[in-house]
PDB file of C-alpha atoms in Angstrom:
ATOM      1  CA  MET F  11      13.383 -42.080  73.898  1.00 42.00           C
ATOM      2  CA  PRO F  12      16.733 -40.323  74.189  1.00 47.00           C
ATOM      3  CA  GLN F  13      16.555 -36.614  74.909  1.00 52.00           C
ATOM      4  CA  PRO F  14      16.568 -34.657  71.612  1.00 51.00           C
ATOM      5  CA  ARG F  15      19.546 -32.508  70.795  1.00 80.00           C
ATOM      6  CA  MET F  16      18.677 -29.063  69.471  1.00 90.00           C
ATOM      7  CA  MET F  17      20.458 -27.249  66.638  1.00 92.00           C
ATOM      8  CA  LEU F  18      19.544 -23.645  67.468  1.00 96.00           C
ATOM      9  CA  VAL F  19      19.863 -20.653  65.155  1.00 97.00           C
ATOM     10  CA  VAL F  20      19.780 -17.523  67.325  1.00 98.00           C
ATOM     11  CA  THR F  21      19.002 -14.684  64.912  1.00 98.00           C
ATOM     12  CA  GLY F  22      19.634 -11.067  65.863  1.00 98.00           C
ATOM     13  CA  ASP F  23      17.056  -9.086  63.887  1.00 97.00           C
ATOM     14  CA  ASP F  24      17.280  -5.485  62.643  1.00 95.00           C
ATOM     15  CA  PHE F  25      21.037  -5.458  62.000  1.00 97.00           C
ATOM     16  CA  GLY F  26      21.816  -2.112  60.383  1.00 96.00           C
ATOM     17  CA  TYR F  27      19.098  -0.176  62.244  1.00 94.00           C
ATOM     18  CA  CYS F  28      21.572   2.156  63.945  1.00 93.00           C
ATOM     19  CA  PRO F  29      25.225   2.148  65.074  1.00 94.00           C
ATOM     20  CA  ARG F  30      24.299   1.222  68.657  1.00 93.00           C
ATOM     21  CA  ARG F  31      22.184  -1.710  67.465  1.00 94.00           C
ATOM     22  CA  ASN F  32      25.071  -2.856  65.306  1.00 96.00           C
ATOM     23  CA  GLN F  33      27.541  -2.665  68.188  1.00 96.00           C
ATOM     24  CA  GLY F  34      25.234  -4.568  70.528  1.00 96.00           C
ATOM     25  CA  ILE F  35      24.695  -7.311  67.959  1.00 97.00           C
ATOM     26  CA  VAL F  36      28.432  -7.674  67.348  1.00 98.00           C
ATOM     27  CA  ASP F  37      29.105  -7.787  71.113  1.00 97.00           C
ATOM     28  CA  CYS F  38      26.397 -10.442  71.498  1.00 97.00           C
ATOM     29  CA  PHE F  39      27.809 -12.525  68.627  1.00 98.00           C
ATOM     30  CA  GLN F  40      31.338 -12.364  70.023  1.00 97.00           C
ATOM     31  CA  ALA F  41      30.047 -13.461  73.458  1.00 96.00           C
ATOM     32  CA  GLY F  42      28.355 -16.518  71.907  1.00 96.00           C
ATOM     33  CA  GLY F  43      24.820 -15.213  72.497  1.00 97.00           C
ATOM     34  CA  ILE F  44      23.695 -15.146  68.864  1.00 98.00           C
ATOM     35  CA  SER F  45      24.793 -17.175  65.846  1.00 98.00           C
ATOM     36  CA  ASN F  46      23.146 -15.401  62.919  1.00 97.00           C
ATOM     37  CA  VAL F  47      21.866 -11.941  61.967  1.00 98.00           C
ATOM     38  CA  SER F  48      19.116 -10.510  59.769  1.00 98.00           C
ATOM     39  CA  LEU F  49      20.093  -7.323  57.905  1.00 98.00           C
ATOM     40  CA  LEU F  50      17.724  -4.417  57.172  1.00 98.00           C
ATOM     41  CA  VAL F  51      19.198  -3.091  53.918  1.00 98.00           C
ATOM     42  CA  ASN F  52      17.113   0.106  53.904  1.00 97.00           C
ATOM     43  CA  ALA F  53      18.218   1.058  57.428  1.00 96.00           C
ATOM     44  CA  SER F  54      20.517   3.990  58.123  1.00 94.00           C
ATOM     45  CA  ALA F  55      23.517   1.924  59.286  1.00 96.00           C
ATOM     46  CA  ALA F  56      23.169  -1.002  56.834  1.00 98.00           C
ATOM     47  CA  LYS F  57      26.557  -0.501  55.156  1.00 98.00           C
ATOM     48  CA  GLU F  58      28.317  -0.337  58.524  1.00 98.00           C
ATOM     49  CA  ALA F  59      26.488  -3.523  59.565  1.00 98.00           C
ATOM     50  CA  ALA F  60      27.535  -5.362  56.390  1.00 98.00           C
ATOM     51  CA  ASP F  61      31.159  -4.299  56.935  1.00 98.00           C
ATOM     52  CA  LEU F  62      31.001  -5.522  60.548  1.00 98.00           C
ATOM     53  CA  ALA F  63      29.551  -8.851  59.426  1.00 98.00           C
ATOM     54  CA  LYS F  64      32.461  -9.316  57.018  1.00 97.00           C
ATOM     55  CA  ARG F  65      35.041  -8.304  59.621  1.00 98.00           C
ATOM     56  CA  HIS F  66      33.678 -10.655  62.290  1.00 98.00           C
ATOM     57  CA  SER F  67      32.468 -13.471  59.969  1.00 98.00           C
ATOM     58  CA  ILE F  68      28.861 -13.167  61.140  1.00 98.00           C
ATOM     59  CA  PRO F  69      26.428 -15.329  59.106  1.00 98.00           C
ATOM     60  CA  THR F  70      23.958 -12.892  57.590  1.00 98.00           C
ATOM     61  CA  GLY F  71      20.489 -13.120  56.076  1.00 98.00           C
ATOM     62  CA  LEU F  72      18.038 -10.517  54.783  1.00 98.00           C
ATOM     63  CA  HIS F  73      15.323  -8.968  56.945  1.00 98.00           C
ATOM     64  CA  ALA F  74      12.977  -8.076  54.074  1.00 98.00           C
ATOM     65  CA  ASN F  75      11.254  -4.803  54.923  1.00 98.00           C
ATOM     66  CA  LEU F  76       7.956  -3.616  53.441  1.00 98.00           C
ATOM     67  CA  SER F  77       6.632  -1.760  56.470  1.00 97.00           C
ATOM     68  CA  GLU F  78       9.215   0.697  57.827  1.00 95.00           C
ATOM     69  CA  GLY F  79      11.179   3.441  56.115  1.00 94.00           C
ATOM     70  CA  ILE F  80      11.742   4.099  52.419  1.00 96.00           C
ATOM     71  CA  PRO F  81      11.679   1.583  49.546  1.00 97.00           C
ATOM     72  CA  VAL F  82      15.025   0.497  48.093  1.00 97.00           C
ATOM     73  CA  CYS F  83      13.602   0.268  44.552  1.00 97.00           C
ATOM     74  CA  GLN F  84      13.927   3.790  43.126  1.00 96.00           C
ATOM     75  CA  SER F  85      10.871   3.471  40.867  1.00 96.00           C
ATOM     76  CA  LEU F  86       8.721   2.897  43.984  1.00 97.00           C
ATOM     77  CA  GLN F  87      10.015   5.890  45.959  1.00 95.00           C
ATOM     78  CA  GLN F  88       7.828   8.568  44.337  1.00 91.00           C
ATOM     79  CA  VAL F  89       4.520   6.912  43.530  1.00 90.00           C
ATOM     80  CA  SER F  90       3.583   3.389  44.582  1.00 97.00           C
ATOM     81  CA  THR F  91       0.940   1.481  46.497  1.00 98.00           C
ATOM     82  CA  LEU F  92       3.520   0.597  49.180  1.00 98.00           C
ATOM     83  CA  ILE F  93       4.086   4.142  50.460  1.00 97.00           C
ATOM     84  CA  ASN F  94       2.043   6.820  52.186  1.00 95.00           C
ATOM     85  CA  GLN F  95       1.765  10.501  51.250  1.00 94.00           C
ATOM     86  CA  ARG F  96       5.082  11.250  52.954  1.00 94.00           C
ATOM     87  CA  GLY F  97       6.905   8.648  50.867  1.00 95.00           C
ATOM     88  CA  PHE F  98       7.397   6.106  53.663  1.00 96.00           C
ATOM     89  CA  PHE F  99       6.174   2.517  53.941  1.00 97.00           C
ATOM     90  CA  ARG F 100       2.758   2.355  55.614  1.00 96.00           C
ATOM     91  CA  GLY F 101       3.881   0.845  58.941  1.00 95.00           C
ATOM     92  CA  LYS F 102       3.265  -2.522  60.592  1.00 95.00           C
ATOM     93  CA  MET F 103      -0.511  -2.159  60.849  1.00 96.00           C
ATOM     94  CA  GLY F 104      -0.926   0.255  57.923  1.00 97.00           C
ATOM     95  CA  PHE F 105       0.595  -2.302  55.555  1.00 98.00           C
ATOM     96  CA  ARG F 106      -1.778  -4.976  56.843  1.00 98.00           C
ATOM     97  CA  GLN F 107      -4.830  -2.704  56.556  1.00 98.00           C
ATOM     98  CA  ALA F 108      -3.955  -1.704  52.981  1.00 98.00           C
ATOM     99  CA  LEU F 109      -3.452  -5.379  52.112  1.00 98.00           C
ATOM    100  CA  GLU F 110      -6.876  -6.287  53.522  1.00 97.00           C
ATOM    101  CA  ARG F 111      -8.459  -3.522  51.420  1.00 98.00           C
ATOM    102  CA  GLY F 112      -6.799  -4.826  48.260  1.00 97.00           C
ATOM    103  CA  GLN F 113      -4.789  -1.613  47.835  1.00 97.00           C
ATOM    104  CA  LEU F 114      -1.304  -3.125  47.426  1.00 98.00           C
ATOM    105  CA  SER F 115       0.268  -4.141  44.125  1.00 98.00           C
ATOM    106  CA  MET F 116       1.952  -7.532  44.429  1.00 98.00           C
ATOM    107  CA  LYS F 117       4.069  -6.652  41.382  1.00 98.00           C
ATOM    108  CA  GLN F 118       5.462  -3.721  43.375  1.00 98.00           C
ATOM    109  CA  VAL F 119       6.032  -6.016  46.366  1.00 98.00           C
ATOM    110  CA  GLU F 120       8.068  -8.288  44.079  1.00 98.00           C
ATOM    111  CA  LEU F 121      10.071  -5.365  42.641  1.00 98.00           C
ATOM    112  CA  GLU F 122      10.938  -4.182  46.152  1.00 98.00           C
ATOM    113  CA  LEU F 123      11.906  -7.633  47.443  1.00 98.00           C
ATOM    114  CA  ARG F 124      14.200  -8.215  44.446  1.00 98.00           C
ATOM    115  CA  ALA F 125      15.731  -4.747  44.878  1.00 98.00           C
ATOM    116  CA  GLN F 126      16.448  -5.496  48.542  1.00 98.00           C
ATOM    117  CA  VAL F 127      18.168  -8.778  47.636  1.00 98.00           C
ATOM    118  CA  ARG F 128      20.280  -6.936  45.024  1.00 98.00           C
ATOM    119  CA  LEU F 129      21.311  -4.305  47.571  1.00 98.00           C
ATOM    120  CA  PHE F 130      22.061  -7.030  50.120  1.00 98.00           C
ATOM    121  CA  ARG F 131      24.384  -8.653  47.596  1.00 98.00           C
ATOM    122  CA  GLU F 132      26.089  -5.332  46.854  1.00 98.00           C
ATOM    123  CA  LEU F 133      26.640  -4.691  50.570  1.00 98.00           C
ATOM    124  CA  THR F 134      27.765  -8.183  51.617  1.00 98.00           C
ATOM    125  CA  GLY F 135      29.190  -9.736  48.454  1.00 97.00           C
ATOM    126  CA  HIS F 136      26.898 -12.775  48.663  1.00 97.00           C
ATOM    127  CA  LEU F 137      23.247 -13.806  48.538  1.00 97.00           C
ATOM    128  CA  PRO F 138      21.399 -14.071  51.872  1.00 97.00           C
ATOM    129  CA  HIS F 139      21.741 -17.434  53.630  1.00 92.00           C
ATOM    130  CA  HIS F 140      18.135 -16.953  54.702  1.00 98.00           C
ATOM    131  CA  MET F 141      15.413 -14.338  54.240  1.00 98.00           C
ATOM    132  CA  ASP F 142      12.628 -13.466  56.644  1.00 98.00           C
ATOM    133  CA  GLY F 143      10.253 -10.518  57.004  1.00 98.00           C
ATOM    134  CA  HIS F 144      10.516  -7.426  59.198  1.00 97.00           C
ATOM    135  CA  GLN F 145       7.397  -7.417  61.414  1.00 96.00           C
ATOM    136  CA  HIS F 146       6.471 -10.792  59.859  1.00 97.00           C
ATOM    137  CA  VAL F 147       5.242  -9.292  56.552  1.00 98.00           C
ATOM    138  CA  HIS F 148       6.533 -12.322  54.622  1.00 98.00           C
ATOM    139  CA  VAL F 149       3.756 -14.632  55.879  1.00 98.00           C
ATOM    140  CA  LEU F 150       0.868 -12.304  55.030  1.00 98.00           C
ATOM    141  CA  PRO F 151      -1.714 -13.368  52.436  1.00 98.00           C
ATOM    142  CA  GLU F 152      -0.626 -12.713  48.819  1.00 98.00           C
ATOM    143  CA  VAL F 153       2.791 -11.491  50.006  1.00 98.00           C
ATOM    144  CA  ARG F 154       3.788 -15.038  50.988  1.00 98.00           C
ATOM    145  CA  GLU F 155       3.343 -16.257  47.394  1.00 98.00           C
ATOM    146  CA  VAL F 156       5.515 -13.453  45.969  1.00 98.00           C
ATOM    147  CA  PHE F 157       8.072 -13.937  48.739  1.00 98.00           C
ATOM    148  CA  ALA F 158       8.338 -17.683  48.071  1.00 98.00           C
ATOM    149  CA  GLN F 159       8.685 -17.098  44.321  1.00 98.00           C
ATOM    150  CA  VAL F 160      11.576 -14.668  44.881  1.00 98.00           C
ATOM    151  CA  LEU F 161      13.344 -17.078  47.251  1.00 98.00           C
ATOM    152  CA  SER F 162      12.873 -19.949  44.824  1.00 98.00           C
ATOM    153  CA  ASP F 163      14.101 -17.945  41.816  1.00 98.00           C
ATOM    154  CA  LEU F 164      17.204 -16.740  43.659  1.00 98.00           C
ATOM    155  CA  ARG F 165      17.845 -20.067  45.418  1.00 97.00           C
ATOM    156  CA  ILE F 166      17.699 -18.599  48.908  1.00 98.00           C
ATOM    157  CA  PRO F 167      17.044 -21.811  50.859  1.00 96.00           C
ATOM    158  CA  TYR F 168      15.710 -20.816  54.291  1.00 98.00           C
ATOM    159  CA  THR F 169      13.011 -18.629  55.783  1.00 98.00           C
ATOM    160  CA  ARG F 170      11.243 -18.164  59.137  1.00 98.00           C
ATOM    161  CA  VAL F 171       7.850 -19.630  60.043  1.00 98.00           C
ATOM    162  CA  PRO F 172       6.769 -17.886  63.275  1.00 97.00           C
ATOM    163  CA  VAL F 173       4.621 -20.602  64.872  1.00 96.00           C
ATOM    164  CA  GLU F 174       5.614 -20.910  68.535  1.00 95.00           C
ATOM    165  CA  ALA F 175       4.668 -23.798  70.803  1.00 91.00           C
ATOM    166  CA  GLY F 176       3.338 -22.540  74.144  1.00 89.00           C
ATOM    167  CA  LEU F 177       2.354 -19.127  72.763  1.00 91.00           C
ATOM    168  CA  HIS F 178      -1.184 -19.317  74.141  1.00 89.00           C
ATOM    169  CA  SER F 179      -0.219 -20.136  77.726  1.00 88.00           C
ATOM    170  CA  CYS F 180       1.785 -16.980  78.501  1.00 88.00           C
ATOM    171  CA  PRO F 181      -0.100 -14.768  80.983  1.00 88.00           C
ATOM    172  CA  TRP F 182       2.630 -12.103  80.806  1.00 87.00           C
ATOM    173  CA  ILE F 183       1.787 -11.157  77.199  1.00 91.00           C
ATOM    174  CA  PRO F 184      -0.726  -8.258  77.100  1.00 91.00           C
ATOM    175  CA  ALA F 185      -4.024  -8.854  75.297  1.00 92.00           C
ATOM    176  CA  HIS F 186      -3.290  -6.581  72.304  1.00 92.00           C
ATOM    177  CA  LEU F 187       0.021  -8.352  71.631  1.00 92.00           C
ATOM    178  CA  GLN F 188      -1.552 -11.767  72.117  1.00 93.00           C
ATOM    179  CA  ARG F 189      -4.113 -10.863  69.431  1.00 94.00           C
ATOM    180  CA  PHE F 190      -1.357  -9.731  67.050  1.00 95.00           C
ATOM    181  CA  TYR F 191       0.786 -12.816  67.721  1.00 95.00           C
ATOM    182  CA  THR F 192      -2.230 -15.100  67.208  1.00 95.00           C
ATOM    183  CA  GLN F 193      -2.803 -13.517  63.798  1.00 96.00           C
ATOM    184  CA  VAL F 194       0.921 -13.861  62.938  1.00 96.00           C
ATOM    185  CA  GLU F 195       0.684 -17.549  63.870  1.00 96.00           C
ATOM    186  CA  LYS F 196      -2.402 -18.055  61.676  1.00 97.00           C
ATOM    187  CA  ASP F 197      -0.691 -16.333  58.726  1.00 97.00           C
ATOM    188  CA  ALA F 198       2.434 -18.429  59.283  1.00 97.00           C
ATOM    189  CA  LEU F 199       0.465 -21.695  59.343  1.00 97.00           C
ATOM    190  CA  ASP F 200      -1.271 -20.661  56.113  1.00 98.00           C
ATOM    191  CA  SER F 201       2.167 -19.988  54.577  1.00 98.00           C
ATOM    192  CA  ILE F 202       3.439 -23.531  55.135  1.00 97.00           C
ATOM    193  CA  PRO F 203       1.781 -25.069  52.040  1.00 98.00           C
ATOM    194  CA  VAL F 204       3.049 -22.159  49.906  1.00 98.00           C
ATOM    195  CA  PHE F 205       6.640 -22.376  51.154  1.00 98.00           C
ATOM    196  CA  THR F 206       6.527 -26.163  50.792  1.00 98.00           C
ATOM    197  CA  ARG F 207       5.358 -25.898  47.189  1.00 98.00           C
ATOM    198  CA  TYR F 208       8.326 -23.677  46.335  1.00 98.00           C
ATOM    199  CA  GLY F 209      10.845 -25.914  48.121  1.00 97.00           C
ATOM    200  CA  ILE F 210      11.633 -23.351  50.827  1.00 97.00           C
ATOM    201  CA  ARG F 211      12.915 -24.746  54.134  1.00 97.00           C
ATOM    202  CA  TRP F 212      12.757 -23.596  57.760  1.00 97.00           C
ATOM    203  CA  PRO F 213      13.712 -25.006  61.167  1.00 96.00           C
ATOM    204  CA  ASP F 214      11.404 -27.508  62.880  1.00 94.00           C
ATOM    205  CA  VAL F 215      10.360 -25.071  65.576  1.00 94.00           C
ATOM    206  CA  TYR F 216      10.400 -21.340  66.246  1.00 96.00           C
ATOM    207  CA  VAL F 217      10.853 -19.362  69.477  1.00 96.00           C
ATOM    208  CA  GLY F 218      10.810 -15.617  69.992  1.00 96.00           C
ATOM    209  CA  LEU F 219       7.347 -14.087  70.353  1.00 95.00           C
ATOM    210  CA  THR F 220       7.056 -15.059  74.038  1.00 94.00           C
ATOM    211  CA  THR F 221      10.576 -13.909  74.950  1.00 95.00           C
ATOM    212  CA  MET F 222      10.824 -10.397  73.467  1.00 93.00           C
ATOM    213  CA  GLY F 223      12.148  -7.419  75.388  1.00 92.00           C
ATOM    214  CA  GLN F 224      11.525  -7.529  79.136  1.00 93.00           C
ATOM    215  CA  ASN F 225       9.848 -10.939  78.730  1.00 94.00           C
ATOM    216  CA  MET F 226      13.230 -12.462  77.971  1.00 96.00           C
ATOM    217  CA  SER F 227      14.604 -14.285  81.013  1.00 96.00           C
ATOM    218  CA  ILE F 228      16.435 -17.540  81.644  1.00 95.00           C
ATOM    219  CA  PRO F 229      13.259 -19.231  83.028  1.00 94.00           C
ATOM    220  CA  ASN F 230      11.140 -18.009  80.089  1.00 94.00           C
ATOM    221  CA  LEU F 231      13.733 -19.186  77.564  1.00 94.00           C
ATOM    222  CA  GLN F 232      14.017 -22.539  79.356  1.00 93.00           C
ATOM    223  CA  ARG F 233      10.217 -22.870  79.202  1.00 92.00           C
ATOM    224  CA  ALA F 234      10.198 -21.970  75.499  1.00 92.00           C
ATOM    225  CA  PHE F 235      12.933 -24.500  74.704  1.00 90.00           C
ATOM    226  CA  SER F 236      11.039 -27.200  76.626  1.00 89.00           C
ATOM    227  CA  HIS F 237       7.952 -26.520  74.502  1.00 89.00           C
ATOM    228  CA  ALA F 238      10.104 -26.561  71.360  1.00 86.00           C
ATOM    229  CA  LEU F 239      11.756 -29.873  72.247  1.00 84.00           C
ATOM    230  CA  ALA F 240       8.358 -31.386  73.100  1.00 85.00           C
ATOM    231  CA  ALA F 241       6.997 -30.234  69.725  1.00 80.00           C
ATOM    232  CA  GLY F 242       9.964 -31.910  68.042  1.00 72.00           C
ATOM    233  CA  PRO F 243      10.460 -32.420  64.328  1.00 71.00           C
ATOM    234  CA  SER F 244       7.109 -32.325  62.553  1.00 51.00           C
ATOM    235  CA  GLY F 245       5.998 -33.535  59.167  1.00 36.00           C
ATOM    236  CA  THR F 246       5.309 -29.994  57.959  1.00 37.00           C
ATOM    237  CA  THR F 247       8.944 -28.880  57.951  1.00 41.00           C
ATOM    238  CA  SER F 248      11.887 -30.027  55.934  1.00 40.00           C
ATOM    239  CA  SER F 249      15.099 -30.016  57.939  1.00 44.00           C
ATOM    240  CA  SER F 250      18.243 -32.058  57.614  1.00 44.00           C
ATOM    241  CA  ALA F 251      18.481 -35.492  59.187  1.00 41.00           C
ATOM    242  CA  SER F 252      21.078 -36.436  61.743  1.00 41.00           C
ATOM    243  CA  ASP F 253      23.660 -39.134  61.185  1.00 46.00           C
ATOM    244  CA  SER F 254      23.325 -40.244  64.800  1.00 51.00           C
ATOM    245  CA  ASN F 255      20.436 -42.166  66.331  1.00 61.00           C
ATOM    246  CA  GLN F 256      19.667 -39.211  68.574  1.00 64.00           C
ATOM    247  CA  PRO F 257      16.758 -37.159  67.187  1.00 78.00           C
ATOM    248  CA  VAL F 258      17.749 -33.601  66.334  1.00 87.00           C
ATOM    249  CA  VAL F 259      15.310 -30.728  66.622  1.00 91.00           C
ATOM    250  CA  THR F 260      16.242 -27.694  64.540  1.00 94.00           C
ATOM    251  CA  ALA F 261      15.016 -24.388  65.945  1.00 95.00           C
ATOM    252  CA  GLU F 262      15.240 -20.648  65.457  1.00 97.00           C
ATOM    253  CA  LEU F 263      15.215 -18.173  68.336  1.00 98.00           C
ATOM    254  CA  MET F 264      14.355 -14.646  67.124  1.00 98.00           C
ATOM    255  CA  VAL F 265      16.006 -11.962  69.262  1.00 98.00           C
ATOM    256  CA  HIS F 266      16.566  -8.190  69.189  1.00 96.00           C
ATOM    257  CA  PRO F 267      19.760  -7.367  71.119  1.00 96.00           C
ATOM    258  CA  GLY F 268      21.403  -3.954  71.024  1.00 94.00           C
ATOM    259  CA  TYR F 269      22.112  -0.793  72.956  1.00 93.00           C
ATOM    260  CA  PRO F 270      19.309   1.810  73.088  1.00 86.00           C
ATOM    261  CA  SER F 271      19.152   4.029  70.002  1.00 85.00           C
ATOM    262  CA  GLN F 272      19.847   7.714  70.455  1.00 81.00           C
ATOM    263  CA  PRO F 273      16.936  10.024  69.540  1.00 77.00           C
ATOM    264  CA  GLN F 274      17.120  10.987  65.863  1.00 78.00           C
ATOM    265  CA  GLU F 275      19.832   8.392  65.215  1.00 82.00           C
ATOM    266  CA  GLY F 276      19.015   5.333  63.192  1.00 83.00           C
ATOM    267  CA  GLY F 277      15.874   3.784  61.796  1.00 83.00           C
ATOM    268  CA  CYS F 278      14.959   3.395  58.135  1.00 83.00           C
ATOM    269  CA  GLY F 279      14.337   7.046  57.270  1.00 77.00           C
ATOM    270  CA  GLU F 280      11.886   8.178  59.943  1.00 79.00           C
ATOM    271  CA  GLY F 281      14.167   7.871  62.952  1.00 77.00           C
ATOM    272  CA  PRO F 282      14.266   5.102  65.586  1.00 79.00           C
ATOM    273  CA  ASP F 283      11.043   3.685  67.033  1.00 78.00           C
ATOM    274  CA  ASP F 284      10.159   3.540  70.743  1.00 79.00           C
ATOM    275  CA  PHE F 285      11.237  -0.114  71.156  1.00 77.00           C
ATOM    276  CA  SER F 286      14.639   0.773  69.727  1.00 80.00           C
ATOM    277  CA  GLN F 287      15.131   3.645  72.171  1.00 79.00           C
ATOM    278  CA  SER F 288      13.962   1.642  75.194  1.00 81.00           C
ATOM    279  CA  GLY F 289      16.076  -0.498  77.494  1.00 88.00           C
ATOM    280  CA  ASP F 290      14.445  -3.679  76.140  1.00 91.00           C
ATOM    281  CA  ARG F 291      17.158  -4.337  73.574  1.00 92.00           C
ATOM    282  CA  GLN F 292      19.974  -4.016  76.109  1.00 95.00           C
ATOM    283  CA  HIS F 293      18.014  -6.287  78.459  1.00 96.00           C
ATOM    284  CA  GLU F 294      17.937  -8.955  75.723  1.00 97.00           C
ATOM    285  CA  LEU F 295      21.657  -8.434  75.105  1.00 97.00           C
ATOM    286  CA  CYS F 296      22.429  -9.024  78.792  1.00 97.00           C
ATOM    287  CA  VAL F 297      20.298 -12.188  79.001  1.00 97.00           C
ATOM    288  CA  LEU F 298      21.616 -13.676  75.754  1.00 98.00           C
ATOM    289  CA  ARG F 299      25.261 -13.474  76.780  1.00 96.00           C
ATOM    290  CA  HIS F 300      24.696 -14.371  80.456  1.00 96.00           C
ATOM    291  CA  PRO F 301      26.848 -17.320  81.584  1.00 96.00           C
ATOM    292  CA  SER F 302      23.808 -19.116  83.020  1.00 95.00           C
ATOM    293  CA  LEU F 303      22.109 -19.175  79.592  1.00 96.00           C
ATOM    294  CA  LEU F 304      25.241 -20.485  77.926  1.00 93.00           C
ATOM    295  CA  ALA F 305      25.391 -23.135  80.678  1.00 93.00           C
ATOM    296  CA  LEU F 306      21.734 -24.004  80.004  1.00 91.00           C
ATOM    297  CA  TYR F 307      22.590 -24.645  76.343  1.00 92.00           C
ATOM    298  CA  ARG F 308      25.305 -27.089  77.393  1.00 89.00           C
ATOM    299  CA  GLN F 309      23.044 -28.783  79.947  1.00 87.00           C
ATOM    300  CA  GLU F 310      20.171 -29.193  77.445  1.00 85.00           C
ATOM    301  CA  LYS F 311      22.529 -30.263  74.611  1.00 88.00           C
ATOM    302  CA  VAL F 312      21.654 -27.199  72.574  1.00 92.00           C
ATOM    303  CA  GLN F 313      24.172 -26.406  69.835  1.00 92.00           C
ATOM    304  CA  LEU F 314      24.118 -22.898  68.378  1.00 95.00           C
ATOM    305  CA  CYS F 315      24.523 -22.720  64.610  1.00 95.00           C
ATOM    306  CA  ALA F 316      23.660 -20.591  61.563  1.00 97.00           C
ATOM    307  CA  PHE F 317      21.096 -21.283  58.854  1.00 96.00           C
ATOM    308  CA  LYS F 318      23.892 -22.365  56.523  1.00 92.00           C
ATOM    309  CA  ASP F 319      24.815 -25.122  59.019  1.00 92.00           C
ATOM    310  CA  LEU F 320      21.379 -26.773  59.002  1.00 89.00           C
TER     311      LEU F 320
END
């Protein structure tokens, strides 16, 4: 078998979170370290991010957000099942707990997702090339059905399915994160039949949970790509075929480059979180644009692209 060639979408998440995140993402894109971004439209620097994407021709999708900050849909900002007593989304785990208790209105989820797409279009001048979920909310039970319906209605072709080969053989991931990632993987696998039914597409393989923050390194990325290439195109995804005889694996690498947020600057209404203010984002930025990683792509016949190129 000839060695597969990989078409790799490297997506910088949380574009718009703060000016320093935006600058880091632009620097990473210009250095060839990322090929695509995911925009948080309810974040404090979303308009600046959209303007930067236009100026630098950065392919942009929507990072649908139901867990951090304030809803975009005005009718949901005062009283809704999606917000807490302070008027903010319930948080990564709070959203999941409320969902498990049956406390969330899926009609309100739909209203908010559609409002975020409308705002995205106002900011960028086009529909998202892809749409995923901040903190993986888009693969949660019930939400996934609403999410797929919105994508289908608006003809947004691509999403993210966070199922990562090699996830369970990473001793460097702490137990609490491994538990969370395992649940994300289960939810993502359960989403596949739903996304398939609605004609939504996604790359063959996904990378990103095992290489976040300080866990990102050239050896760890090389390991993750090896797992991804070994997994290869599977029957559960629907990616484009290659004209050549060489099998092509399509993949997405989820990354979070940026410069550390300043205290009180950025976020989605409540200020920046700890991860945003840490050095983890700048560490990812340094690894992603390191010459040895770009050389690895050439050596492994990895071609960076955007979702719209798949």
